[in-house]
Coordinates of C-alpha atoms in Angstrom, one line a residue:
X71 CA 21.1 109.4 83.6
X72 CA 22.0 112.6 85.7
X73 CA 25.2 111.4 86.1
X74 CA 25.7 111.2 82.4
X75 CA 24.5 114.2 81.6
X76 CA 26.5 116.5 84.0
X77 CA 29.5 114.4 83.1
X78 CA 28.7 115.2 78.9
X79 CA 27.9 118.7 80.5
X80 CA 31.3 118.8 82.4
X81 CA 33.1 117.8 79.0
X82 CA 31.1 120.2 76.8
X83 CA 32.3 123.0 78.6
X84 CA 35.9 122.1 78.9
X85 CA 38.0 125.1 78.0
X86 CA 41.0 124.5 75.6
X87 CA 44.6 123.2 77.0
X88 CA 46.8 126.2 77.4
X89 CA 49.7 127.3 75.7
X90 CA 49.4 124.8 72.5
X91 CA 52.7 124.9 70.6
X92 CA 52.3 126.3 67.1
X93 CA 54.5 125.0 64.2
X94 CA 58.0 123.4 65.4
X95 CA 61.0 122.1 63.7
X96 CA 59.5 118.6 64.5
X97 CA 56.3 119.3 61.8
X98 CA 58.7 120.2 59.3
X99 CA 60.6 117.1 59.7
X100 CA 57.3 114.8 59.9
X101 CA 56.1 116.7 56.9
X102 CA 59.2 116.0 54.6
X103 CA 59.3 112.3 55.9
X104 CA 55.8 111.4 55.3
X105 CA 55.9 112.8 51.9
X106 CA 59.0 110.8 51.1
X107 CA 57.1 107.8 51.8
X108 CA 54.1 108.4 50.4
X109 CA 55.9 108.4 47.3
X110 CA 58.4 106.0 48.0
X111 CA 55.2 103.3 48.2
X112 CA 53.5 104.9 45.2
X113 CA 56.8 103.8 43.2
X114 CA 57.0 100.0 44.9
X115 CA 53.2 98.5 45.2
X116 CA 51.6 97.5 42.4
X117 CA 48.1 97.5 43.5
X118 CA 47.4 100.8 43.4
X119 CA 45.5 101.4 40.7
X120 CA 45.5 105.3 40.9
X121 CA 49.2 106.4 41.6
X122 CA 48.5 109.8 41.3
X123 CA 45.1 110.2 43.4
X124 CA 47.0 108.2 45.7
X125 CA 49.7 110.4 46.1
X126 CA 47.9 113.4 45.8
X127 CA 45.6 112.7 48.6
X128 CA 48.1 111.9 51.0
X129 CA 50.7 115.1 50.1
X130 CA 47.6 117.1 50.3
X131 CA 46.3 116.4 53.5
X132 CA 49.8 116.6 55.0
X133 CA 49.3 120.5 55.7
X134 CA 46.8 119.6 58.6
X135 CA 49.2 118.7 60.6
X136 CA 50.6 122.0 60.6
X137 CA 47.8 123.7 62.7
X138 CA 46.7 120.6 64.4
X139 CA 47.2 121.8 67.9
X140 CA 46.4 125.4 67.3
X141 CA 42.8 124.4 65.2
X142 CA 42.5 121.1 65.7
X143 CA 38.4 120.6 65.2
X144 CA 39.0 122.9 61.8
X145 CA 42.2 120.2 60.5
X146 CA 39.9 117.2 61.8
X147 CA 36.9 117.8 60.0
X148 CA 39.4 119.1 56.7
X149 CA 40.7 115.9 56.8
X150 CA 38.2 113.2 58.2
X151 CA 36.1 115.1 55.6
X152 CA 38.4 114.5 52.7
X153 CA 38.3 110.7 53.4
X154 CA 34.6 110.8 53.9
X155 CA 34.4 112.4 50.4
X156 CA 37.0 110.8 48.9
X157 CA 35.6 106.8 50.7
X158 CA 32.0 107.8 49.0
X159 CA 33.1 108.3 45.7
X160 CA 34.9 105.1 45.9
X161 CA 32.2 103.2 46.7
X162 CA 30.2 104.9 43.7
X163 CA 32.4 104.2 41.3
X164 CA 32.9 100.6 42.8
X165 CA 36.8 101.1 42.0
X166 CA 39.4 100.3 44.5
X167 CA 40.4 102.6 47.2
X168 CA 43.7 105.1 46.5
X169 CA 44.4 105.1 50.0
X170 CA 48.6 104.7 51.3
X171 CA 50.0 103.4 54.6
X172 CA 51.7 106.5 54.9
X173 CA 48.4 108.2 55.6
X174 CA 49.1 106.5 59.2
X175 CA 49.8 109.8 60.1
X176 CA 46.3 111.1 60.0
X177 CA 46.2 109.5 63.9
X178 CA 48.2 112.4 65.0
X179 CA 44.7 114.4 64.4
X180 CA 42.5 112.7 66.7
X181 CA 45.4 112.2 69.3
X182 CA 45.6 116.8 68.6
X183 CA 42.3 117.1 69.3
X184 CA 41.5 115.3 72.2
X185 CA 45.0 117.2 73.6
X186 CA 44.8 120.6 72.6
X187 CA 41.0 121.0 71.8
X188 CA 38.0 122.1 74.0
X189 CA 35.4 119.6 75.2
X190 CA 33.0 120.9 72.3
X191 CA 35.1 120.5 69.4
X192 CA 36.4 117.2 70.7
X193 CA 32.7 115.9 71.1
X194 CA 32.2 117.7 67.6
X195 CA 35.0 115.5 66.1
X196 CA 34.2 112.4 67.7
X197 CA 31.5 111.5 65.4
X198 CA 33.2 112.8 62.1
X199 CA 36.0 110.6 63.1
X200 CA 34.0 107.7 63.9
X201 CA 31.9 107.7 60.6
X202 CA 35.1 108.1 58.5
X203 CA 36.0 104.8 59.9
X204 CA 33.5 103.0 59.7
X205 CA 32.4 104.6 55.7
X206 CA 36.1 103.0 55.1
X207 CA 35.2 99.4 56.7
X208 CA 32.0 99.1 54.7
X209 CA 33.5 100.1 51.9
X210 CA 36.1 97.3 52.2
X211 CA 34.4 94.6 54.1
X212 CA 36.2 94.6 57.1
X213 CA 36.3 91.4 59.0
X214 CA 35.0 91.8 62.6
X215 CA 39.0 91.7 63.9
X216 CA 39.7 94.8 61.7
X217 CA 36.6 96.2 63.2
X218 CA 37.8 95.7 66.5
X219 CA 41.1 97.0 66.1
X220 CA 40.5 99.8 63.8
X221 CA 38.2 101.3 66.3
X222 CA 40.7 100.3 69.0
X223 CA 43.4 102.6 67.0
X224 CA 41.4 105.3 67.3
X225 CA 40.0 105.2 70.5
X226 CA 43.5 104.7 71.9
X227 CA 45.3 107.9 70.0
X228 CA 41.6 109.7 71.8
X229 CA 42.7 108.1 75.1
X230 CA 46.2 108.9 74.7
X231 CA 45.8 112.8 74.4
X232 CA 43.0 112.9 76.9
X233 CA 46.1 111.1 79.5
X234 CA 48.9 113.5 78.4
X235 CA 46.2 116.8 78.7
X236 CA 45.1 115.2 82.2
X237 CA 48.7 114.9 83.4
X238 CA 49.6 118.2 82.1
X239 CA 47.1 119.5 83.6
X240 CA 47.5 118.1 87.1
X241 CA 51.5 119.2 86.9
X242 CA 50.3 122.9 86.1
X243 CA 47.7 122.6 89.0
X244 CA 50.7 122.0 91.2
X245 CA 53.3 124.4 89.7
X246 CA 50.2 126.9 90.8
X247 CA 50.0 126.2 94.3
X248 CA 53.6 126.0 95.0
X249 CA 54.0 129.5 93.9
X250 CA 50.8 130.3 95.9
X251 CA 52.3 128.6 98.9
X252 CA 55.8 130.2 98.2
X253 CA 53.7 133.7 98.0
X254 CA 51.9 133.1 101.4
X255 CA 55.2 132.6 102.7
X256 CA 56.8 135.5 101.5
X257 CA 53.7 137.5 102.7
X258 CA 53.9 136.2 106.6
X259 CA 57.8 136.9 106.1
X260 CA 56.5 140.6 105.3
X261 CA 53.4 140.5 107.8
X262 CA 56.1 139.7 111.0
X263 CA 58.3 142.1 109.9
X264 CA 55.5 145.1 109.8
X265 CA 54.1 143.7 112.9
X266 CA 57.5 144.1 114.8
X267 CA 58.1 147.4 113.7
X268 CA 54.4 148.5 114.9
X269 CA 55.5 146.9 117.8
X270 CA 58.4 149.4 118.2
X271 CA 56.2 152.2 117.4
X272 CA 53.7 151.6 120.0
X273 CA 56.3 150.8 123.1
X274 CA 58.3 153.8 122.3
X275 CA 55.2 155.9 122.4
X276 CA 54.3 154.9 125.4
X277 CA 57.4 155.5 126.8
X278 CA 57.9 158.7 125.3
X279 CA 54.7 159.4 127.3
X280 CA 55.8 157.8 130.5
X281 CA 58.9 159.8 130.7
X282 CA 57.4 163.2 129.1
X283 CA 56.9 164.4 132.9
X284 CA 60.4 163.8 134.2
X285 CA 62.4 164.9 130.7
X286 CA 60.9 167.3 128.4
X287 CA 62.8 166.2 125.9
X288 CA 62.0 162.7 126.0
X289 CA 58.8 162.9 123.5
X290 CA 61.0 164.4 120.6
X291 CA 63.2 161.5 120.8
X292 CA 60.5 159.1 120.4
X293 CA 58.6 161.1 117.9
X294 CA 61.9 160.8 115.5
X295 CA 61.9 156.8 116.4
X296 CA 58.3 156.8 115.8
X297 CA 59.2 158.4 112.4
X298 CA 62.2 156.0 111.1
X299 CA 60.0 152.4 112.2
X300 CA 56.7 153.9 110.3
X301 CA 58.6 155.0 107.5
X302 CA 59.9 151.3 107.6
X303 CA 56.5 149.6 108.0
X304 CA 55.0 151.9 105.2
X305 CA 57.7 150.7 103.1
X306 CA 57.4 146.4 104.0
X307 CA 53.5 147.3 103.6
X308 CA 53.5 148.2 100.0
X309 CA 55.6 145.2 99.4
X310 CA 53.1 143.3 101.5
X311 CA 49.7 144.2 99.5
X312 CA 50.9 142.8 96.4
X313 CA 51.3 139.3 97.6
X314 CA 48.5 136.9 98.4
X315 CA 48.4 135.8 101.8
X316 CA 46.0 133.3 103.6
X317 CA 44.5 134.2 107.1
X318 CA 47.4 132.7 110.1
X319 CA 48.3 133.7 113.2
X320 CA 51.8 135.6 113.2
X321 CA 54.3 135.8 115.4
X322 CA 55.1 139.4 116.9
X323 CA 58.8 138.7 115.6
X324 CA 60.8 139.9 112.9
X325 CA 61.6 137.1 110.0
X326 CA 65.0 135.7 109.6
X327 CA 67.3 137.7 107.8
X328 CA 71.2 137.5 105.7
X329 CA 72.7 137.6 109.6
X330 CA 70.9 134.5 110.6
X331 CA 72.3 132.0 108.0
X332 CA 75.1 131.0 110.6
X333 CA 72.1 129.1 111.5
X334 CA 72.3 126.9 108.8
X335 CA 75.8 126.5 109.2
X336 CA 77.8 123.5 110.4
X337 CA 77.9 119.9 110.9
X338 CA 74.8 117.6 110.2
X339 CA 73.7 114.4 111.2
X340 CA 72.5 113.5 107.9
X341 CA 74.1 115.4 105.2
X342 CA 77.0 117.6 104.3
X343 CA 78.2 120.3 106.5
X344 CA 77.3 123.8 105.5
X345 CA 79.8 127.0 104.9
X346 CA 78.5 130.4 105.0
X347 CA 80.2 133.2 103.6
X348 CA 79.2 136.6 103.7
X349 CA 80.6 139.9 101.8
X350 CA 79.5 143.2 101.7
X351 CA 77.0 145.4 103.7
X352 CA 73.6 144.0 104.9
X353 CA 72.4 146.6 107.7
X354 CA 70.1 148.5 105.4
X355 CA 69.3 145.9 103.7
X356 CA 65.0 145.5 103.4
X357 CA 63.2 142.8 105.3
X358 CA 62.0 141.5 102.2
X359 CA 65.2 140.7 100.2
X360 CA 67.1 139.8 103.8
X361 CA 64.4 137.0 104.4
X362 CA 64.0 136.1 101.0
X363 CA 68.0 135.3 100.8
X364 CA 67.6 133.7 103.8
X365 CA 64.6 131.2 102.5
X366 CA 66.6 130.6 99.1
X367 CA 69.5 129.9 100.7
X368 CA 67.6 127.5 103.4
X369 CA 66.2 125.5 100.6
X370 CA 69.1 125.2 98.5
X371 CA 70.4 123.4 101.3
X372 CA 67.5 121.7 102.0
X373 CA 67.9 120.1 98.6
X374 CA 71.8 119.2 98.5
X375 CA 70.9 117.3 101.6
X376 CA 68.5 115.0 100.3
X377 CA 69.7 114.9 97.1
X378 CA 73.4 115.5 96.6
X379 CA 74.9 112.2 96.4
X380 CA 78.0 111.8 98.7
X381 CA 77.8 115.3 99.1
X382 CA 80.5 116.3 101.9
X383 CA 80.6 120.0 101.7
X384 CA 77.3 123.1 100.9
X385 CA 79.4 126.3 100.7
X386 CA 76.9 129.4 100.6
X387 CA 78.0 132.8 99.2
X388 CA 75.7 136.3 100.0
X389 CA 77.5 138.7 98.4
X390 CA 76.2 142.4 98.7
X391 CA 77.1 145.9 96.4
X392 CA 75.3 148.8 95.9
X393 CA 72.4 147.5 93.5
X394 CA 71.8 144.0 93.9
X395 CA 72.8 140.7 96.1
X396 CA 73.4 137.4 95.1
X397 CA 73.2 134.0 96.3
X398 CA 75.2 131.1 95.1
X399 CA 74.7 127.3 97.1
X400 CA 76.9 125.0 95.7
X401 CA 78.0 121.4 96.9
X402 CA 80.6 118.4 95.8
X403 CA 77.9 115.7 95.3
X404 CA 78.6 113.3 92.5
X405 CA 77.4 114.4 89.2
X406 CA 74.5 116.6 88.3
X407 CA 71.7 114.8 90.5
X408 CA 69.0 115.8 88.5
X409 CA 66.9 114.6 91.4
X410 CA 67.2 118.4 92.7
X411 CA 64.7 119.4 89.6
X412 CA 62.6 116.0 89.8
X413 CA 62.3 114.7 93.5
X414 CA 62.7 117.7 95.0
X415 CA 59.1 118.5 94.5
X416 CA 58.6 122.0 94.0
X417 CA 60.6 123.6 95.9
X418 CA 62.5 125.0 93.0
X419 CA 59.4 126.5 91.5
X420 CA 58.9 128.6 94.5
X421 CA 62.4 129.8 94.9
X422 CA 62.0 130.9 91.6
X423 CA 58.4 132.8 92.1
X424 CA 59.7 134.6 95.5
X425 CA 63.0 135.5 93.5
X426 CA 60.3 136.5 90.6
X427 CA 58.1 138.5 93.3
X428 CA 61.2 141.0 94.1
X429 CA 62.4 141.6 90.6
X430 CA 65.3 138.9 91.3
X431 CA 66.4 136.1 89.1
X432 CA 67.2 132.5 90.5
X433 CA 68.6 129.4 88.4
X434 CA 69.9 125.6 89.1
X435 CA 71.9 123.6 87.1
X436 CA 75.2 121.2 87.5
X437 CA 78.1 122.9 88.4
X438 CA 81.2 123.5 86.4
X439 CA 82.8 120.5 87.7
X440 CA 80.6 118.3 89.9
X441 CA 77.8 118.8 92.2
X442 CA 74.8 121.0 92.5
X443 CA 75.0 125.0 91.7
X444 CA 72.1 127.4 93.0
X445 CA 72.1 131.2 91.6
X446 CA 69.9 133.9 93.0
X447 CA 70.5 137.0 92.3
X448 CA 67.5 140.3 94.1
X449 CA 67.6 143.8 94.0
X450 CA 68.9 145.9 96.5
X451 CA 66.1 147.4 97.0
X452 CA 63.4 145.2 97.2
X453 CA 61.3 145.5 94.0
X454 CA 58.2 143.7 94.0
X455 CA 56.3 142.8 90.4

């Protein structure tokens, strides 16, 4: 019974699904086509004995399905109310039922709810639901087998957009932590760059001190190095406090940087060969936006290789001007490979949130002709958001 009750606990205070869509072209569309054959079947059966009702029901609840993702508990109990009401006065009058097939729509409500709702209004529509279906079996004497698969109908569409929220959830889940891990990366790029240069700062004050005695001038030439490596740590640390990083050990080095993708380049055992290209002026470049070019650049690859099919050839481009520098990774796979959004994992989602992180831009897509194309394009200067 504990168990029970901190699971019912667990569900009760569910928080709603994120981001629900509001109205789309697609309502539109399944409003017009549901209206059209609600009165195309008014016109053909002949056992309806109220046309009218019948029509008028079904048109009228249509608007539910409008805001059922937005307010899903308000549209459920609007319409499983309606039917409830509607079921009851039925019975009363001991007349037949005005009810239409093309009401099937009304499962898209439950399926809402259980998908877009919070675990209070989906336990708050779970018993209006349930009573609106079985007030319509009583009513018509359903055999057992309609019992059974009535209820089955319903619990399914329940099931259904309890799956679809789960999945959706679990894929956001990981989208999250592979732009937390691509942030902790970017933030011990930053953390072995600063280290270096307090590195510098310390051994050239010591041996500004060391030679102080035998040149007098000797401390004013490391006070001005001193100077030019704080001024560059100061400048990597503000970058550094806005990103998230986990407790490691870091290496006393600085990260790799635009002059270090020759690295990458050459022959490979078990992919394409790889082409770097470089234009422009990199020596001033920041720490940040050298490594992050570096990284983008080092996973495009890393992609084309595994997933470029007959790939022969990864040319890479850095090209550098006065505001900005951009990175383009192409290869001569076969096709589009889709596989570089899909099985790649999410290594595309952190390329993006470390491009993001410096006020940069990256995109993938098919190229032009064939192959794999990878656009990353950072500021010059290193912006951080």
């Amino acid at each position: 019974m504990r168990q029970v009750r901190e699971f019912l606990r667990s569900v009760w205070s569910e928080p709603r699904a994120p981001h629900p869509p509001r109205r789309v072209r697609m309502d539109w569309v399944l409003l017009a086509a549901f209206a059209a054959l609600g009165s195309l079947e008014v016109a053909i059966r002949r056992d309806l004995p109220w046309r009218i009702a019948s029509l008028a029901l079904c048109i009228g609840l249509l608007p539910t399905l409008l805001w059922r993702r937005t307010r899903p508990l308000r549209m459920v109990v609007i319409a499983f109310g309606l039917l409830i009401a509607n079921q009851l006065a039925v019975m009363a009058t001991g007349s037949a039922s005005p009810g239409l097939y093309a009401m099937v729509y009304m499962v898209l409500l439950p399926y809402s709810l259980f998908r877009w709702g919070t675990g209070r209004e989906a336990m708050i529509g779970l018993p209006i639901m349930v009573t609106s279906a079985a007030v319509d079996m009583i009513r018509s004497h359903a055999r057992t087998g309609d019992v059974i698969g009535g209820y089955a109908v319903l619990l399914s569409t329940m099931a259904l957009g309890a799956a679809v929220r789960y999945r959706d959830g679990v894929r956001l889940r990981e989208l999250d932590e592979a732009k937390l891990a691509e942030r902790e990366r970017i933030a011990r790029d930053l953390h072995d760059t600063v280290a270096h240069h307090v590195s510098a700062i310390a051994i050239r004050a010591q041996a500004g001190l060391v030679a102080a005695s035998a040149r007098p001038e000797a401390p004013v030439d490391a006070l001005r190095v001193i100077a030019d490596e704080a001024s560059r740590a100061l400048g990597e640390m503000r970058a550094m406090v806005r990103l998230l990083r986990r407790g490691e050990s870091a290496e006393l080095a600085p990260s790799p940087r635009v002059a270090d993708l020759g690295r990458l380049a050459g022959a490979s055992a078990t992919g394409a060969s790889v082409e770097v290209k470089l234009t422009g002026s990199f020596d001033d470049l920041p720490s940040s936006v050298s490594a992050a070019i570096f990284r983008l650049a080092q996973e495009a690859i890393t992609n084309a290789r595994r997933h470029a099919r007959h790939a022969t050839r990864i040319d890479v481009e850095v090209t550098a001007d006065e505001t900005s520098v951009r990175l383009r990774v192409t290869d001569d796979g076969q096709g589009a490979h889709a596989g570089h959004s899909t099985s790649a994992g999410y290594g595309l989602v952190g390329m993006i949130e470390r491009a993001t992180l410096l006020g940069g831009t990256c995109h993938a897509g098919p190229g032009p002709r064939r192959g794999w194309t990878v656009t990353a394009v950072l500021p010059r200067n290193g912006r951080t958001t």
